[in-house]
Amino acid sequence: MPLTMIQAGQPGTVKKVGGREDTRRFLENLGFVIGTMVTVISEMNGNMIVSVKDTRVAIGKDMANKILV
């Protein structure tokens, strides 16, 4: 399921990163690599703050939909 379906405070493991090559590379540089644990911190107006590799990252809903957990 996409990252946007996870509730705040719930952890998940990255299973796949979709999108075009440049989008996948961008998300992987942020830390969204297959097998990595991610936790949704909060969601506001479709934008999400996610904890990945001990770092908080803000991403938009369109990017979060490309991350499958």
PDB file of N, CA and C in Angstrom:
ATOM      1  N   MET A   1       0.845  -1.176   0.000  1.00  0.00           N
ATOM      2  CA  MET A   1       0.000   0.000   0.000  1.00  0.00           C
ATOM      3  C   MET A   1       0.893   1.244   0.000  1.00  0.00           C
ATOM      4  N   PRO A   2       0.411   2.354  -0.516  1.00  0.00           N
ATOM      5  CA  PRO A   2       1.218   3.577  -0.537  1.00  0.00           C
ATOM      6  C   PRO A   2       1.391   4.156   0.865  1.00  0.00           C
ATOM      7  N   LEU A   3       2.446   4.922   1.026  1.00  0.00           N
ATOM      8  CA  LEU A   3       2.775   5.533   2.316  1.00  0.00           C
ATOM      9  C   LEU A   3       1.643   6.420   2.823  1.00  0.00           C
ATOM     10  N   THR A   4       0.866   6.988   1.923  1.00  0.00           N
ATOM     11  CA  THR A   4      -0.225   7.878   2.331  1.00  0.00           C
ATOM     12  C   THR A   4      -1.335   7.157   3.088  1.00  0.00           C
ATOM     13  N   MET A   5      -1.387   5.827   3.009  1.00  0.00           N
ATOM     14  CA  MET A   5      -2.427   5.059   3.691  1.00  0.00           C
ATOM     15  C   MET A   5      -2.073   4.750   5.144  1.00  0.00           C
ATOM     16  N   ILE A   6      -0.844   5.024   5.564  1.00  0.00           N
ATOM     17  CA  ILE A   6      -0.413   4.742   6.934  1.00  0.00           C
ATOM     18  C   ILE A   6      -0.815   5.894   7.844  1.00  0.00           C
ATOM     19  N   GLN A   7      -1.317   5.567   9.016  1.00  0.00           N
ATOM     20  CA  GLN A   7      -1.725   6.568   9.997  1.00  0.00           C
ATOM     21  C   GLN A   7      -0.503   7.136  10.722  1.00  0.00           C
ATOM     22  N   ALA A   8      -0.646   8.328  11.273  1.00  0.00           N
ATOM     23  CA  ALA A   8       0.433   8.969  12.028  1.00  0.00           C
ATOM     24  C   ALA A   8       0.843   8.099  13.208  1.00  0.00           C
ATOM     25  N   GLY A   9       2.139   7.929  13.398  1.00  0.00           N
ATOM     26  CA  GLY A   9       2.671   7.128  14.485  1.00  0.00           C
ATOM     27  C   GLY A   9       2.860   5.663  14.134  1.00  0.00           C
ATOM     28  N   GLN A  10       2.377   5.257  12.987  1.00  0.00           N
ATOM     29  CA  GLN A  10       2.465   3.852  12.584  1.00  0.00           C
ATOM     30  C   GLN A  10       3.718   3.637  11.725  1.00  0.00           C
ATOM     31  N   PRO A  11       4.552   2.649  12.080  1.00  0.00           N
ATOM     32  CA  PRO A  11       5.751   2.376  11.271  1.00  0.00           C
ATOM     33  C   PRO A  11       5.430   1.464  10.089  1.00  0.00           C
ATOM     34  N   GLY A  12       6.303   1.481   9.114  1.00  0.00           N
ATOM     35  CA  GLY A  12       6.181   0.606   7.956  1.00  0.00           C
ATOM     36  C   GLY A  12       7.557   0.378   7.354  1.00  0.00           C
ATOM     37  N   THR A  13       7.669  -0.625   6.503  1.00  0.00           N
ATOM     38  CA  THR A  13       8.924  -0.935   5.825  1.00  0.00           C
ATOM     39  C   THR A  13       8.754  -0.654   4.342  1.00  0.00           C
ATOM     40  N   VAL A  14       9.716   0.048   3.756  1.00  0.00           N
ATOM     41  CA  VAL A  14       9.656   0.370   2.331  1.00  0.00           C
ATOM     42  C   VAL A  14       9.791  -0.921   1.530  1.00  0.00           C
ATOM     43  N   LYS A  15       8.805  -1.208   0.686  1.00  0.00           N
ATOM     44  CA  LYS A  15       8.808  -2.407  -0.155  1.00  0.00           C
ATOM     45  C   LYS A  15       9.224  -2.086  -1.587  1.00  0.00           C
ATOM     46  N   LYS A  16       8.831  -0.881  -2.060  1.00  0.00           N
ATOM     47  CA  LYS A  16       9.132  -0.501  -3.444  1.00  0.00           C
ATOM     48  C   LYS A  16       9.049   1.014  -3.564  1.00  0.00           C
ATOM     49  N   VAL A  17       9.883   1.565  -4.428  1.00  0.00           N
ATOM     50  CA  VAL A  17       9.829   2.987  -4.731  1.00  0.00           C
ATOM     51  C   VAL A  17       9.530   3.110  -6.216  1.00  0.00           C
ATOM     52  N   GLY A  18       8.387   3.704  -6.541  1.00  0.00           N
ATOM     53  CA  GLY A  18       7.959   3.809  -7.932  1.00  0.00           C
ATOM     54  C   GLY A  18       8.267   5.161  -8.529  1.00  0.00           C
ATOM     55  N   GLY A  19       7.759   5.388  -9.718  1.00  0.00           N
ATOM     56  CA  GLY A  19       7.953   6.656 -10.407  1.00  0.00           C
ATOM     57  C   GLY A  19       9.049   6.579 -11.451  1.00  0.00           C
ATOM     58  N   ARG A  20       9.329   7.728 -12.050  1.00  0.00           N
ATOM     59  CA  ARG A  20      10.386   7.800 -13.055  1.00  0.00           C
ATOM     60  C   ARG A  20      11.749   7.649 -12.389  1.00  0.00           C
ATOM     61  N   GLU A  21      12.756   7.415 -13.181  1.00  0.00           N
ATOM     62  CA  GLU A  21      14.118   7.182 -12.659  1.00  0.00           C
ATOM     63  C   GLU A  21      14.610   8.340 -11.797  1.00  0.00           C
ATOM     64  N   ASP A  22      14.408   9.578 -12.242  1.00  0.00           N
ATOM     65  CA  ASP A  22      14.875  10.724 -11.457  1.00  0.00           C
ATOM     66  C   ASP A  22      14.105  10.850 -10.143  1.00  0.00           C
ATOM     67  N   THR A  23      12.816  10.511 -10.156  1.00  0.00           N
ATOM     68  CA  THR A  23      12.021  10.539  -8.925  1.00  0.00           C
ATOM     69  C   THR A  23      12.494   9.465  -7.948  1.00  0.00           C
ATOM     70  N   ARG A  24      12.734   8.258  -8.450  1.00  0.00           N
ATOM     71  CA  ARG A  24      13.223   7.170  -7.586  1.00  0.00           C
ATOM     72  C   ARG A  24      14.571   7.538  -6.981  1.00  0.00           C
ATOM     73  N   ARG A  25      15.450   8.091  -7.775  1.00  0.00           N
ATOM     74  CA  ARG A  25      16.779   8.475  -7.284  1.00  0.00           C
ATOM     75  C   ARG A  25      16.665   9.550  -6.204  1.00  0.00           C
ATOM     76  N   PHE A  26      15.772  10.535  -6.413  1.00  0.00           N
ATOM     77  CA  PHE A  26      15.550  11.596  -5.431  1.00  0.00           C
ATOM     78  C   PHE A  26      15.071  11.019  -4.106  1.00  0.00           C
ATOM     79  N   LEU A  27      14.071  10.118  -4.167  1.00  0.00           N
ATOM     80  CA  LEU A  27      13.543   9.519  -2.936  1.00  0.00           C
ATOM     81  C   LEU A  27      14.582   8.632  -2.256  1.00  0.00           C
ATOM     82  N   GLU A  28      15.375   7.917  -3.027  1.00  0.00           N
ATOM     83  CA  GLU A  28      16.428   7.079  -2.439  1.00  0.00           C
ATOM     84  C   GLU A  28      17.487   7.940  -1.764  1.00  0.00           C
ATOM     85  N   ASN A  29      17.782   9.102  -2.325  1.00  0.00           N
ATOM     86  CA  ASN A  29      18.740  10.012  -1.692  1.00  0.00           C
ATOM     87  C   ASN A  29      18.208  10.573  -0.377  1.00  0.00           C
ATOM     88  N   LEU A  30      16.888  10.667  -0.248  1.00  0.00           N
ATOM     89  CA  LEU A  30      16.278  11.103   1.009  1.00  0.00           C
ATOM     90  C   LEU A  30      16.284   9.995   2.058  1.00  0.00           C
ATOM     91  N   GLY A  31      16.535   8.742   1.630  1.00  0.00           N
ATOM     92  CA  GLY A  31      16.590   7.630   2.568  1.00  0.00           C
ATOM     93  C   GLY A  31      15.527   6.585   2.363  1.00  0.00           C
ATOM     94  N   PHE A  32      14.655   6.754   1.375  1.00  0.00           N
ATOM     95  CA  PHE A  32      13.591   5.792   1.123  1.00  0.00           C
ATOM     96  C   PHE A  32      14.125   4.653   0.255  1.00  0.00           C
ATOM     97  N   VAL A  33      14.841   3.739   0.904  1.00  0.00           N
ATOM     98  CA  VAL A  33      15.463   2.596   0.244  1.00  0.00           C
ATOM     99  C   VAL A  33      14.700   1.340   0.672  1.00  0.00           C
ATOM    100  N   ILE A  34      14.590   0.369  -0.225  1.00  0.00           N
ATOM    101  CA  ILE A  34      13.874  -0.870   0.073  1.00  0.00           C
ATOM    102  C   ILE A  34      14.432  -1.509   1.340  1.00  0.00           C
ATOM    103  N   GLY A  35      13.529  -1.860   2.261  1.00  0.00           N
ATOM    104  CA  GLY A  35      13.912  -2.486   3.514  1.00  0.00           C
ATOM    105  C   GLY A  35      14.068  -1.519   4.672  1.00  0.00           C
ATOM    106  N   THR A  36      14.001  -0.233   4.417  1.00  0.00           N
ATOM    107  CA  THR A  36      14.166   0.778   5.456  1.00  0.00           C
ATOM    108  C   THR A  36      12.853   0.987   6.208  1.00  0.00           C
ATOM    109  N   MET A  37      12.944   1.130   7.534  1.00  0.00           N
ATOM    110  CA  MET A  37      11.769   1.426   8.356  1.00  0.00           C
ATOM    111  C   MET A  37      11.448   2.913   8.262  1.00  0.00           C
ATOM    112  N   VAL A  38      10.167   3.222   8.055  1.00  0.00           N
ATOM    113  CA  VAL A  38       9.699   4.604   8.035  1.00  0.00           C
ATOM    114  C   VAL A  38       8.520   4.730   8.992  1.00  0.00           C
ATOM    115  N   THR A  39       8.386   5.900   9.602  1.00  0.00           N
ATOM    116  CA  THR A  39       7.273   6.173  10.499  1.00  0.00           C
ATOM    117  C   THR A  39       6.663   7.512  10.111  1.00  0.00           C
ATOM    118  N   VAL A  40       5.352   7.536   9.936  1.00  0.00           N
ATOM    119  CA  VAL A  40       4.664   8.781   9.636  1.00  0.00           C
ATOM    120  C   VAL A  40       4.535   9.574  10.932  1.00  0.00           C
ATOM    121  N   ILE A  41       5.087  10.774  10.945  1.00  0.00           N
ATOM    122  CA  ILE A  41       5.013  11.640  12.129  1.00  0.00           C
ATOM    123  C   ILE A  41       3.697  12.413  12.122  1.00  0.00           C
ATOM    124  N   SER A  42       3.399  13.069  10.994  1.00  0.00           N
ATOM    125  CA  SER A  42       2.144  13.802  10.888  1.00  0.00           C
ATOM    126  C   SER A  42       1.771  13.990   9.423  1.00  0.00           C
ATOM    127  N   GLU A  43       0.500  14.325   9.229  1.00  0.00           N
ATOM    128  CA  GLU A  43      -0.010  14.608   7.886  1.00  0.00           C
ATOM    129  C   GLU A  43      -0.880  15.848   7.963  1.00  0.00           C
ATOM    130  N   MET A  44      -0.626  16.802   7.059  1.00  0.00           N
ATOM    131  CA  MET A  44      -1.383  18.038   7.073  1.00  0.00           C
ATOM    132  C   MET A  44      -1.642  18.475   5.629  1.00  0.00           C
ATOM    133  N   ASN A  45      -2.885  18.556   5.242  1.00  0.00           N
ATOM    134  CA  ASN A  45      -3.274  18.970   3.886  1.00  0.00           C
ATOM    135  C   ASN A  45      -2.612  18.133   2.805  1.00  0.00           C
ATOM    136  N   GLY A  46      -2.422  16.859   3.072  1.00  0.00           N
ATOM    137  CA  GLY A  46      -1.820  15.972   2.076  1.00  0.00           C
ATOM    138  C   GLY A  46      -0.320  15.886   2.143  1.00  0.00           C
ATOM    139  N   ASN A  47       0.331  16.849   2.795  1.00  0.00           N
ATOM    140  CA  ASN A  47       1.780  16.803   2.969  1.00  0.00           C
ATOM    141  C   ASN A  47       2.098  15.987   4.209  1.00  0.00           C
ATOM    142  N   MET A  48       3.202  15.250   4.155  1.00  0.00           N
ATOM    143  CA  MET A  48       3.540  14.352   5.254  1.00  0.00           C
ATOM    144  C   MET A  48       4.921  14.653   5.802  1.00  0.00           C
ATOM    145  N   ILE A  49       5.065  14.483   7.106  1.00  0.00           N
ATOM    146  CA  ILE A  49       6.380  14.495   7.739  1.00  0.00           C
ATOM    147  C   ILE A  49       6.642  13.058   8.156  1.00  0.00           C
ATOM    148  N   VAL A  50       7.751  12.514   7.657  1.00  0.00           N
ATOM    149  CA  VAL A  50       8.076  11.106   7.829  1.00  0.00           C
ATOM    150  C   VAL A  50       9.441  10.978   8.466  1.00  0.00           C
ATOM    151  N   SER A  51       9.578  10.063   9.410  1.00  0.00           N
ATOM    152  CA  SER A  51      10.873   9.758  10.017  1.00  0.00           C
ATOM    153  C   SER A  51      11.473   8.575   9.258  1.00  0.00           C
ATOM    154  N   VAL A  52      12.656   8.797   8.685  1.00  0.00           N
ATOM    155  CA  VAL A  52      13.356   7.747   7.953  1.00  0.00           C
ATOM    156  C   VAL A  52      14.841   7.867   8.270  1.00  0.00           C
ATOM    157  N   LYS A  53      15.444   6.773   8.730  1.00  0.00           N
ATOM    158  CA  LYS A  53      16.869   6.746   9.095  1.00  0.00           C
ATOM    159  C   LYS A  53      17.211   7.858  10.089  1.00  0.00           C
ATOM    160  N   ASP A  54      16.412   7.986  11.150  1.00  0.00           N
ATOM    161  CA  ASP A  54      16.620   8.974  12.218  1.00  0.00           C
ATOM    162  C   ASP A  54      16.601  10.408  11.725  1.00  0.00           C
ATOM    163  N   THR A  55      15.926  10.667  10.611  1.00  0.00           N
ATOM    164  CA  THR A  55      15.796  12.007  10.052  1.00  0.00           C
ATOM    165  C   THR A  55      14.341  12.251   9.715  1.00  0.00           C
ATOM    166  N   ARG A  56      13.884  13.474   9.939  1.00  0.00           N
ATOM    167  CA  ARG A  56      12.517  13.825   9.561  1.00  0.00           C
ATOM    168  C   ARG A  56      12.541  14.472   8.178  1.00  0.00           C
ATOM    169  N   VAL A  57      11.672  13.980   7.304  1.00  0.00           N
ATOM    170  CA  VAL A  57      11.608  14.449   5.931  1.00  0.00           C
ATOM    171  C   VAL A  57      10.177  14.860   5.627  1.00  0.00           C
ATOM    172  N   ALA A  58      10.004  16.012   4.993  1.00  0.00           N
ATOM    173  CA  ALA A  58       8.681  16.457   4.563  1.00  0.00           C
ATOM    174  C   ALA A  58       8.539  16.161   3.077  1.00  0.00           C
ATOM    175  N   ILE A  59       7.479  15.446   2.717  1.00  0.00           N
ATOM    176  CA  ILE A  59       7.219  15.135   1.308  1.00  0.00           C
ATOM    177  C   ILE A  59       5.757  15.384   0.995  1.00  0.00           C
ATOM    178  N   GLY A  60       5.477  15.657  -0.266  1.00  0.00           N
ATOM    179  CA  GLY A  60       4.115  15.888  -0.719  1.00  0.00           C
ATOM    180  C   GLY A  60       3.384  14.574  -0.931  1.00  0.00           C
ATOM    181  N   LYS A  61       2.079  14.682  -1.075  1.00  0.00           N
ATOM    182  CA  LYS A  61       1.245  13.491  -1.242  1.00  0.00           C
ATOM    183  C   LYS A  61       1.592  12.744  -2.520  1.00  0.00           C
ATOM    184  N   ASP A  62       1.925  13.469  -3.586  1.00  0.00           N
ATOM    185  CA  ASP A  62       2.266  12.802  -4.850  1.00  0.00           C
ATOM    186  C   ASP A  62       3.522  11.957  -4.714  1.00  0.00           C
ATOM    187  N   MET A  63       4.511  12.458  -3.979  1.00  0.00           N
ATOM    188  CA  MET A  63       5.740  11.679  -3.742  1.00  0.00           C
ATOM    189  C   MET A  63       5.452  10.505  -2.804  1.00  0.00           C
ATOM    190  N   ALA A  64       4.655  10.739  -1.770  1.00  0.00           N
ATOM    191  CA  ALA A  64       4.346   9.680  -0.809  1.00  0.00           C
ATOM    192  C   ALA A  64       3.581   8.527  -1.471  1.00  0.00           C
ATOM    193  N   ASN A  65       2.801   8.822  -2.492  1.00  0.00           N
ATOM    194  CA  ASN A  65       2.068   7.769  -3.200  1.00  0.00           C
ATOM    195  C   ASN A  65       3.000   6.849  -3.987  1.00  0.00           C
ATOM    196  N   LYS A  66       4.199   7.307  -4.300  1.00  0.00           N
ATOM    197  CA  LYS A  66       5.163   6.500  -5.052  1.00  0.00           C
ATOM    198  C   LYS A  66       5.949   5.539  -4.147  1.00  0.00           C
ATOM    199  N   ILE A  67       5.832   5.724  -2.823  1.00  0.00           N
ATOM    200  CA  ILE A  67       6.544   4.882  -1.867  1.00  0.00           C
ATOM    201  C   ILE A  67       5.573   3.829  -1.347  1.00  0.00           C
ATOM    202  N   LEU A  68       5.852   2.568  -1.647  1.00  0.00           N
ATOM    203  CA  LEU A  68       4.982   1.477  -1.211  1.00  0.00           C
ATOM    204  C   LEU A  68       5.574   0.810   0.021  1.00  0.00           C
ATOM    205  N   VAL A  69       4.704   0.609   1.018  1.00  0.00           N
ATOM    206  CA  VAL A  69       5.140  -0.026   2.281  1.00  0.00           C
ATOM    207  C   VAL A  69       4.336  -1.283   2.533  1.00  0.00           C
TER     208      VAL A  69
END
